Tab-separated table of C-alpha atoms in Angstrom:
chain	number	residue	atom	x	y	z
A	1	MET	CA	4.903	-26.568	-24.075
A	2	GLU	CA	7.044	-23.924	-25.229
A	3	THR	CA	5.602	-21.290	-22.762
A	4	ALA	CA	6.140	-24.066	-19.971
A	5	LYS	CA	9.685	-24.255	-20.838
A	6	ILE	CA	10.086	-20.372	-20.908
A	7	THR	CA	8.309	-20.183	-17.640
A	8	GLU	CA	10.738	-22.655	-16.140
A	9	ARG	CA	13.711	-21.049	-17.501
A	10	GLY	CA	12.230	-17.602	-16.192
A	11	ARG	CA	11.866	-19.318	-12.850
A	12	LEU	CA	15.660	-20.353	-12.622
A	13	THR	CA	16.605	-16.841	-13.814
A	14	ARG	CA	14.562	-15.036	-11.164
A	15	GLN	CA	15.764	-17.545	-8.615
A	16	ARG	CA	19.518	-16.770	-9.742
A	17	ILE	CA	19.080	-13.022	-9.533
A	18	ILE	CA	17.365	-13.642	-5.735
A	19	GLU	CA	20.533	-15.828	-4.849
A	20	ALA	CA	23.101	-13.333	-6.350
A	21	THR	CA	21.373	-10.524	-4.385
A	22	GLY	CA	21.344	-12.143	-1.080
A	23	GLU	CA	25.132	-12.677	-1.869
A	24	GLN	CA	25.649	-9.249	-2.406
A	25	ILE	CA	23.649	-7.762	0.469
A	26	LEU	CA	25.706	-10.266	2.722
A	27	ALA	CA	28.847	-8.878	1.626
A	28	SER	CA	27.899	-5.158	1.098
A	29	GLY	CA	24.753	-4.600	3.028
A	30	ILE	CA	21.377	-3.435	1.758
A	31	GLY	CA	22.815	-0.031	1.357
A	32	GLY	CA	25.702	-1.164	-0.851
A	33	THR	CA	23.387	-3.219	-3.195
A	34	THR	CA	21.997	-1.553	-6.224
A	35	LEU	CA	20.087	-2.571	-9.294
A	36	ASP	CA	23.360	-1.766	-11.188
A	37	THR	CA	25.362	-3.919	-9.273
A	38	VAL	CA	22.880	-6.785	-9.204
A	39	ARG	CA	22.907	-6.437	-13.226
A	40	ALA	CA	26.503	-6.545	-13.235
A	41	ALA	CA	26.854	-9.589	-11.075
A	42	THR	CA	24.290	-11.566	-12.784
A	43	LEU	CA	24.651	-10.277	-16.596
A	44	THR	CA	20.913	-9.139	-16.820
A	45	SER	CA	19.387	-6.090	-18.527
A	46	LYS	CA	17.573	-3.356	-16.637
A	47	SER	CA	14.505	-4.731	-18.546
A	48	GLN	CA	15.297	-8.151	-17.507
A	49	LEU	CA	15.197	-6.944	-14.047
A	50	PHE	CA	12.028	-5.280	-13.718
A	51	HIS	CA	10.360	-7.740	-15.812
A	52	TYR	CA	11.115	-10.308	-12.899
A	53	PHE	CA	10.932	-7.485	-10.190
A	54	PRO	CA	8.638	-4.654	-11.105
A	55	GLY	CA	8.894	-3.454	-7.725
A	56	GLY	CA	12.733	-2.613	-8.324
A	57	LYS	CA	15.177	-3.105	-5.907
A	58	ALA	CA	12.372	-2.919	-2.504
A	59	GLU	CA	10.683	-5.983	-4.241
A	60	LEU	CA	14.106	-7.966	-5.051
A	61	VAL	CA	15.311	-7.308	-1.327
A	62	ARG	CA	11.905	-8.504	0.179
A	63	GLU	CA	12.240	-11.593	-2.263
A	64	VAL	CA	15.807	-12.199	-0.677
A	65	ALA	CA	14.341	-11.696	2.687
A	66	ASP	CA	11.812	-14.579	2.101
A	67	TRP	CA	14.218	-16.848	0.477
A	68	GLU	CA	16.770	-16.621	3.255
A	69	GLY	CA	14.007	-17.427	5.751
A	70	ARG	CA	12.708	-20.399	4.011
A	71	GLN	CA	16.565	-21.608	3.768
A	72	LEU	CA	16.960	-20.902	7.458
A	73	LEU	CA	13.902	-22.707	8.362
A	74	GLU	CA	14.670	-25.701	6.056
A	75	ALA	CA	18.181	-26.205	7.228
A	76	GLN	CA	16.375	-27.075	10.623
A	77	GLU	CA	14.460	-29.696	9.424
A	78	PRO	CA	13.654	-32.264	10.538
A	79	GLU	CA	14.869	-31.331	13.941
A	80	ILE	CA	12.942	-27.919	14.453
A	81	HIS	CA	9.493	-29.969	13.902
A	82	ASP	CA	10.678	-32.769	16.344
A	83	LEU	CA	11.661	-30.735	19.597
A	84	GLY	CA	10.181	-33.313	22.031
A	85	SER	CA	12.975	-34.662	23.846
A	86	TRP	CA	16.117	-33.691	25.617
A	87	GLU	CA	17.827	-35.548	22.955
A	88	SER	CA	16.025	-33.476	19.970
A	89	TRP	CA	16.761	-30.357	21.589
A	90	GLU	CA	20.546	-31.197	21.528
A	91	ARG	CA	20.645	-32.374	17.757
A	92	TRP	CA	18.833	-29.086	17.151
A	93	ARG	CA	21.428	-27.002	19.032
A	94	ALA	CA	24.276	-28.960	17.229
A	95	MET	CA	22.849	-28.645	13.909
A	96	LEU	CA	22.395	-24.746	14.369
A	97	VAL	CA	25.947	-24.605	15.632
A	98	ASP	CA	27.412	-26.269	12.452
A	99	TYR	CA	25.008	-24.263	10.375
A	100	TYR	CA	26.746	-21.194	11.311
A	101	ILE	CA	30.138	-21.904	12.491
A	102	GLY	CA	30.680	-25.061	11.305
A	103	ARG	CA	29.930	-24.303	7.475
A	104	GLY	CA	31.493	-20.747	8.009
A	105	ARG	CA	28.326	-18.365	7.794
A	106	TRP	CA	29.307	-16.573	11.025
A	107	ALA	CA	26.254	-14.383	10.537
A	108	CYS	CA	22.493	-15.152	10.638
A	109	PRO	CA	21.146	-13.656	7.083
A	110	ILE	CA	17.543	-13.060	8.751
A	111	GLY	CA	19.249	-11.407	11.991
A	112	SER	CA	21.506	-8.918	9.777
A	113	LEU	CA	18.495	-8.279	7.396
A	114	ALA	CA	16.547	-7.397	10.629
A	115	THR	CA	19.218	-4.790	11.590
A	116	GLN	CA	19.614	-3.306	8.464
A	117	ALA	CA	15.638	-2.931	7.443
A	118	SER	CA	14.679	-1.537	11.067
A	119	MET	CA	16.153	1.696	10.516
A	120	THR	CA	15.404	2.176	6.395
A	121	ASP	CA	12.513	-0.105	5.067
A	122	PRO	CA	9.554	-0.742	7.763
A	123	ASP	CA	7.711	-2.997	5.346
A	124	LEU	CA	10.715	-5.380	4.963
A	125	ALA	CA	11.230	-4.686	8.856
A	126	SER	CA	7.788	-6.099	9.153
A	127	SER	CA	7.854	-8.937	7.062
A	128	ILE	CA	11.168	-10.304	8.654
A	129	ALA	CA	9.523	-9.586	12.196
A	130	GLU	CA	6.895	-12.319	10.825
A	131	GLY	CA	9.577	-14.752	9.644
A	132	MET	CA	11.139	-14.355	13.151
A	133	ARG	CA	7.946	-14.939	14.813
A	134	ALA	CA	7.464	-18.038	12.779
A	135	TRP	CA	10.740	-19.378	13.812
A	136	ARG	CA	10.036	-18.387	17.634
A	137	GLY	CA	6.563	-20.366	17.370
A	138	LEU	CA	8.195	-23.217	16.084
A	139	LEU	CA	10.736	-23.369	19.257
A	140	ALA	CA	7.679	-22.570	21.386
A	141	ASP	CA	6.046	-25.750	19.701
A	142	GLY	CA	8.772	-27.517	21.075
A	143	VAL	CA	8.635	-26.228	24.508
A	144	ARG	CA	4.799	-27.016	24.767
A	145	ARG	CA	5.655	-30.634	23.261
A	146	MET	CA	8.244	-31.086	26.317
A	147	GLN	CA	5.477	-29.844	28.415
A	148	ARG	CA	2.652	-31.999	26.931
A	149	THR	CA	4.871	-35.294	27.540
A	150	GLY	CA	5.385	-33.944	31.545
A	151	THR	CA	9.325	-33.535	30.451
A	152	VAL	CA	9.150	-29.667	31.750
A	153	ASP	CA	6.691	-28.028	33.798
A	154	GLY	CA	3.529	-26.981	32.169
A	155	SER	CA	3.457	-23.473	33.993
A	156	ALA	CA	6.716	-22.526	32.050
A	157	ASP	CA	5.789	-19.320	29.501
A	158	SER	CA	6.940	-21.358	26.282
A	159	GLU	CA	6.881	-17.968	24.155
A	160	ARG	CA	9.195	-16.210	26.758
A	161	ILE	CA	11.553	-19.242	26.646
A	162	ALA	CA	11.593	-19.473	22.742
A	163	THR	CA	12.156	-15.465	22.595
A	164	VAL	CA	15.438	-15.890	24.826
A	165	ILE	CA	16.554	-18.697	22.834
A	166	LEU	CA	16.176	-16.655	19.699
A	167	ALA	CA	17.951	-14.024	21.102
A	168	ALA	CA	20.809	-16.108	22.304
A	169	ILE	CA	21.426	-17.184	18.790
A	170	GLN	CA	21.216	-13.616	17.061
A	171	GLY	CA	23.222	-12.160	19.889
A	172	GLY	CA	25.889	-15.083	20.159
A	173	LEU	CA	26.334	-14.622	16.577
A	174	VAL	CA	27.200	-10.970	16.752
A	175	LEU	CA	29.866	-11.805	19.439
A	176	SER	CA	31.106	-15.082	17.269
A	177	GLN	CA	31.665	-13.266	14.323
A	178	PRO	CA	34.265	-10.908	15.276
A	179	GLU	CA	35.736	-13.633	17.563
A	180	ARG	CA	35.681	-16.147	14.703
A	181	SER	CA	34.900	-18.677	17.215
A	182	ALA	CA	31.872	-20.545	18.243
A	183	TRP	CA	32.257	-20.527	21.986
A	184	PRO	CA	30.016	-16.927	22.830
A	185	LEU	CA	27.258	-18.451	20.441
A	186	GLU	CA	27.446	-21.789	22.406
A	187	ALA	CA	27.695	-20.014	25.804
A	188	ALA	CA	24.610	-17.574	24.935
A	189	LEU	CA	22.612	-20.864	23.429
A	190	ASP	CA	23.414	-23.022	26.476
A	191	SER	CA	22.403	-20.201	29.118
A	192	ALA	CA	18.893	-19.797	26.885
A	193	LEU	CA	18.361	-23.350	27.224
A	194	ALA	CA	19.231	-23.625	30.905
A	195	PRO	CA	15.543	-22.596	31.998
A	196	LEU	CA	14.119	-25.248	29.942
A	197	HIS	CA	16.220	-27.570	32.197
A	198	GLY	CA	15.332	-25.384	35.156
A	199	VAL	CA	11.626	-26.421	34.847
A	200	ALA	CA	12.245	-30.147	33.926
A	201	THR	CA	10.318	-32.202	36.080
A	202	THR	CA	12.036	-34.940	37.790
A	203	ALA	CA	9.615	-37.600	36.376
B	1	MET	CA	46.591	31.654	19.719
B	2	GLU	CA	45.578	31.764	16.042
B	3	THR	CA	46.865	28.270	15.465
B	4	ALA	CA	45.057	26.838	18.712
B	5	LYS	CA	41.873	28.575	17.384
B	6	ILE	CA	41.950	27.019	14.051
B	7	THR	CA	43.003	23.498	15.625
B	8	GLU	CA	39.767	23.862	17.862
B	9	ARG	CA	37.798	24.571	14.960
B	10	GLY	CA	39.394	21.921	13.037
B	11	ARG	CA	38.432	19.339	15.740
B	12	LEU	CA	34.822	20.501	15.847
B	13	THR	CA	34.744	20.231	12.068
B	14	ARG	CA	36.539	16.672	12.139
B	15	GLN	CA	33.764	15.625	15.153
B	16	ARG	CA	31.010	17.029	12.896
B	17	ILE	CA	31.746	14.720	9.880
B	18	ILE	CA	32.197	11.851	12.258
B	19	GLU	CA	28.548	12.265	13.826
B	20	ALA	CA	26.935	12.861	10.375
B	21	THR	CA	28.731	9.646	9.119
B	22	GLY	CA	27.665	7.819	11.951
B	23	GLU	CA	23.946	8.875	11.487
B	24	GLN	CA	24.217	8.042	7.818
B	25	ILE	CA	25.714	4.439	8.550
B	26	LEU	CA	22.711	3.748	11.069
B	27	ALA	CA	20.231	4.722	8.158
B	28	SER	CA	22.058	3.245	4.952
B	29	GLY	CA	24.612	0.884	6.254
B	30	ILE	CA	28.349	1.127	5.546
B	31	GLY	CA	27.470	-0.008	2.191
B	32	GLY	CA	25.172	2.931	1.576
B	33	THR	CA	27.350	5.447	3.095
B	34	THR	CA	30.187	7.046	0.305
B	35	LEU	CA	32.536	9.850	0.906
B	36	ASP	CA	29.996	11.941	-1.797
B	37	THR	CA	27.081	11.155	0.732
B	38	VAL	CA	28.979	12.446	3.587
B	39	ARG	CA	30.222	15.442	1.822
B	40	ALA	CA	26.868	16.242	0.655
B	41	ALA	CA	25.683	15.817	4.526
B	42	THR	CA	28.268	18.072	5.920
B	43	LEU	CA	28.665	20.488	2.973
B	44	THR	CA	32.597	19.604	2.970
B	45	SER	CA	34.805	19.554	0.273
B	46	LYS	CA	36.604	16.483	-0.896
B	47	SER	CA	39.958	18.185	0.018
B	48	GLN	CA	38.658	18.752	3.584
B	49	LEU	CA	37.381	15.183	3.801
B	50	PHE	CA	40.766	13.936	2.876
B	51	HIS	CA	42.491	16.732	5.103
B	52	TYR	CA	40.760	15.318	8.300
B	53	PHE	CA	40.693	11.679	7.006
B	54	PRO	CA	43.869	10.891	4.961
B	55	GLY	CA	42.800	7.215	5.026
B	56	GLY	CA	39.412	7.919	3.073
B	57	LYS	CA	36.111	5.895	3.884
B	58	ALA	CA	37.952	3.138	5.817
B	59	GLU	CA	39.586	5.792	8.455
B	60	LEU	CA	36.275	7.462	8.647
B	61	VAL	CA	34.157	4.584	9.320
B	62	ARG	CA	36.861	3.229	11.923
B	63	GLU	CA	36.639	6.539	13.605
B	64	VAL	CA	32.883	6.363	13.642
B	65	ALA	CA	32.993	2.798	15.270
B	66	ASP	CA	35.362	4.358	17.926
B	67	TRP	CA	33.324	7.055	18.781
B	68	GLU	CA	30.017	4.820	19.010
B	69	GLY	CA	31.976	2.711	21.420
B	70	ARG	CA	33.172	5.525	23.506
B	71	GLN	CA	29.656	7.074	23.496
B	72	LEU	CA	28.297	3.525	24.576
B	73	LEU	CA	30.297	3.069	27.497
B	74	GLU	CA	29.940	6.946	28.568
B	75	ALA	CA	26.257	6.229	28.629
B	76	GLN	CA	26.578	3.316	30.972
B	77	GLU	CA	28.459	5.552	33.807
B	78	PRO	CA	28.280	5.376	36.667
B	79	GLU	CA	26.589	1.963	36.859
B	80	ILE	CA	28.943	-0.058	34.622
B	81	HIS	CA	31.974	0.910	37.047
B	82	ASP	CA	29.753	0.300	39.861
B	83	LEU	CA	28.470	-3.141	39.601
B	84	GLY	CA	29.110	-4.517	43.063
B	85	SER	CA	25.608	-5.118	44.350
B	86	TRP	CA	22.066	-6.545	43.004
B	87	GLU	CA	20.819	-2.763	43.224
B	88	SER	CA	23.804	-1.466	40.979
B	89	TRP	CA	22.958	-4.369	38.531
B	90	GLU	CA	19.446	-3.682	38.504
B	91	ARG	CA	20.175	-0.028	38.013
B	92	TRP	CA	22.619	-0.828	34.977
B	93	ARG	CA	19.856	-2.885	33.341
B	94	ALA	CA	17.150	-0.135	33.736
B	95	MET	CA	19.645	2.415	32.208
B	96	LEU	CA	20.293	0.114	29.520
B	97	VAL	CA	16.776	-0.426	28.494
B	98	ASP	CA	16.101	3.053	28.724
B	99	TYR	CA	19.086	4.048	26.486
B	100	TYR	CA	18.072	1.654	23.736
B	101	ILE	CA	14.406	1.371	23.808
B	102	GLY	CA	13.201	4.407	25.841
B	103	ARG	CA	15.243	7.151	23.868
B	104	GLY	CA	13.869	5.280	20.624
B	105	ARG	CA	17.573	3.756	19.479
B	106	TRP	CA	16.060	0.481	19.122
B	107	ALA	CA	19.789	-0.860	17.693
B	108	CYS	CA	23.030	-1.159	18.990
B	109	PRO	CA	25.318	1.288	16.972
B	110	ILE	CA	28.096	-1.182	17.660
B	111	GLY	CA	26.404	-4.454	17.358
B	112	SER	CA	25.185	-3.306	14.086
B	113	LEU	CA	28.708	-2.229	12.855
B	114	ALA	CA	29.817	-5.562	14.165
B	115	THR	CA	27.470	-7.540	11.770
B	116	GLN	CA	28.199	-5.299	8.818
B	117	ALA	CA	32.041	-5.179	9.279
B	118	SER	CA	32.440	-8.912	9.915
B	119	MET	CA	31.512	-9.583	6.053
B	120	THR	CA	33.269	-6.573	4.698
B	121	ASP	CA	36.273	-5.052	6.695
B	122	PRO	CA	38.479	-7.387	8.903
B	123	ASP	CA	40.223	-4.410	10.095
B	124	LEU	CA	37.060	-2.697	11.418
B	125	ALA	CA	35.669	-5.957	12.704
B	126	SER	CA	38.862	-6.448	14.942
B	127	SER	CA	38.723	-3.063	16.057
B	128	ILE	CA	35.047	-3.501	17.053
B	129	ALA	CA	35.805	-6.873	18.789
B	130	GLU	CA	38.328	-5.190	20.720
B	131	GLY	CA	35.745	-2.715	21.791
B	132	MET	CA	33.253	-5.572	22.657
B	133	ARG	CA	35.762	-7.202	24.766
B	134	ALA	CA	36.395	-4.020	26.897
B	135	TRP	CA	32.751	-3.697	27.477
B	136	ARG	CA	32.343	-7.427	28.338
B	137	GLY	CA	35.507	-7.087	30.612
B	138	LEU	CA	33.705	-4.182	32.336
B	139	LEU	CA	30.681	-6.645	33.172
B	140	ALA	CA	32.996	-9.141	34.105
B	141	ASP	CA	34.554	-6.980	36.607
B	142	GLY	CA	31.279	-6.539	37.990
B	143	VAL	CA	30.529	-10.232	38.432
B	144	ARG	CA	34.024	-10.774	40.414
B	145	ARG	CA	32.991	-7.582	42.325
B	146	MET	CA	29.733	-9.518	43.640
B	147	GLN	CA	32.195	-12.658	44.023
B	148	ARG	CA	34.684	-10.287	46.290
B	149	THR	CA	32.227	-9.348	48.489
B	150	GLY	CA	30.872	-12.785	48.746
B	151	THR	CA	27.531	-12.009	47.064
B	152	VAL	CA	27.897	-14.680	44.450
B	153	ASP	CA	29.770	-17.740	44.472
B	154	GLY	CA	33.571	-17.490	43.678
B	155	SER	CA	33.622	-20.557	41.322
B	156	ALA	CA	31.094	-19.125	38.705
B	157	ASP	CA	32.840	-18.178	35.334
B	158	SER	CA	32.703	-14.158	35.124
B	159	GLU	CA	33.983	-13.921	31.749
B	160	ARG	CA	31.299	-16.653	30.665
B	161	ILE	CA	28.337	-14.735	32.581
B	162	ALA	CA	29.529	-11.551	30.818
B	163	THR	CA	29.474	-13.005	27.433
B	164	VAL	CA	25.865	-14.204	27.902
B	165	ILE	CA	24.715	-10.937	29.184
B	166	LEU	CA	26.213	-9.206	26.295
B	167	ALA	CA	24.841	-11.731	23.741
B	168	ALA	CA	21.458	-11.120	25.406
B	169	ILE	CA	21.789	-7.219	24.798
B	170	GLN	CA	22.631	-7.778	20.981
B	171	GLY	CA	20.512	-10.665	20.227
B	172	GLY	CA	17.581	-9.094	22.253
B	173	LEU	CA	17.434	-5.730	20.123
B	174	VAL	CA	17.656	-7.794	16.968
B	175	LEU	CA	14.344	-9.116	18.287
B	176	SER	CA	13.001	-5.862	19.884
B	177	GLN	CA	13.659	-3.599	17.003
B	178	PRO	CA	10.890	-5.111	14.435
B	179	GLU	CA	8.627	-5.833	17.077
B	180	ARG	CA	9.283	-1.965	18.513
B	181	SER	CA	8.814	-3.260	21.802
B	182	ALA	CA	10.950	-3.665	24.950
B	183	TRP	CA	10.005	-7.166	26.052
B	184	PRO	CA	12.154	-9.442	23.878
B	185	LEU	CA	15.192	-7.277	25.078
B	186	GLU	CA	14.141	-7.407	28.695
B	187	ALA	CA	13.470	-11.369	28.368
B	188	ALA	CA	16.643	-11.896	27.204
B	189	LEU	CA	18.600	-9.906	29.515
B	190	ASP	CA	16.402	-11.172	32.627
B	191	SER	CA	17.606	-14.740	31.465
B	192	ALA	CA	21.145	-13.652	31.015
B	193	LEU	CA	21.344	-12.296	34.506
B	194	ALA	CA	19.405	-15.340	36.140
B	195	PRO	CA	22.845	-17.384	36.257
B	196	LEU	CA	24.236	-14.663	38.378
B	197	HIS	CA	21.461	-14.968	40.795
B	198	GLY	CA	21.575	-18.752	40.291
B	199	VAL	CA	25.144	-18.387	41.915
B	200	ALA	CA	24.152	-16.321	44.700
B	201	THR	CA	25.403	-17.133	47.934
B	202	THR	CA	22.865	-17.718	50.841
B	203	ALA	CA	24.964	-15.270	52.994
């Protein structure tokens, strides 16, 4: 019993460290986040930090990326698994704009980590790339669902359409951030969704 | 004469510091770049650094952003001022893919700075936003040139088309980076250029 209790408490501490590190990375970047700044923010000791993350900063940042990726996909539930009608795509689009802009995030934690990691941390970059591919895969599943029901043309390239949509989210945010306005993101998203409408069957 | 010589040497030193800082930011982010790391990389003293950049790190980073912005626009010459035919857009597109992918950059220095600055440095973010607007303005000029010659429909929203193209560049790069492949950038760019073709007149 006692062991289980400590394990649960440990799990919570570990999670608290991951979330605090995520906030620091969002504010100061990976390069501006060190084990010392994380220790200061979480009031943990060096030995505690290495107890939870034996791999040090690299492991901690990878855990942050995994956690941010899970959060982002969870935020898109249930819409992301339900993309089979024009209404569901519209709901997903509205949810996404609200998630980033309505709630004042302005940045994609995963896109921002991808940009930073690509230059400095190939392992992290490839783990983020995997997360991006999973996200793209869910969007491509949605396109294929539209194809199975005959709503859009079966010959359309679902992976390509999904990639263009994901690029629109990331690039739209890069432009929306400094403008503090939703419209670049919305314009990019609507343009990326247009090909889907372009291959709509008349049925 | 002597003064002019020193001034020119000073200008070169200042420029050398800006470029070295730009490289450090690309590798470690704004947060991972400090006046100490810049001093070490450029073999300059603290007093020299403050002589050239009295405003310290904030001024230095702003100078890096300005310089990267100028470099990026210069790299797009002469195509960016010549977008008045389908061939010129095609040349510009090929130039851009070569600039980012062919030459192994993989990231947009300005987009990456925008992402980092939006959270940490509002002054820098608004200066980068200005640079982005200038870039978007040149693309919108190109769309309007196509409209004046009757190549595309006069009612199309040139600013919106330009925004979607710029978002495609930024988002395409976020996806191309971890994949180490040009295709996400190219798919996003082609999709963003499609609306232009969509409003092409039959003339």
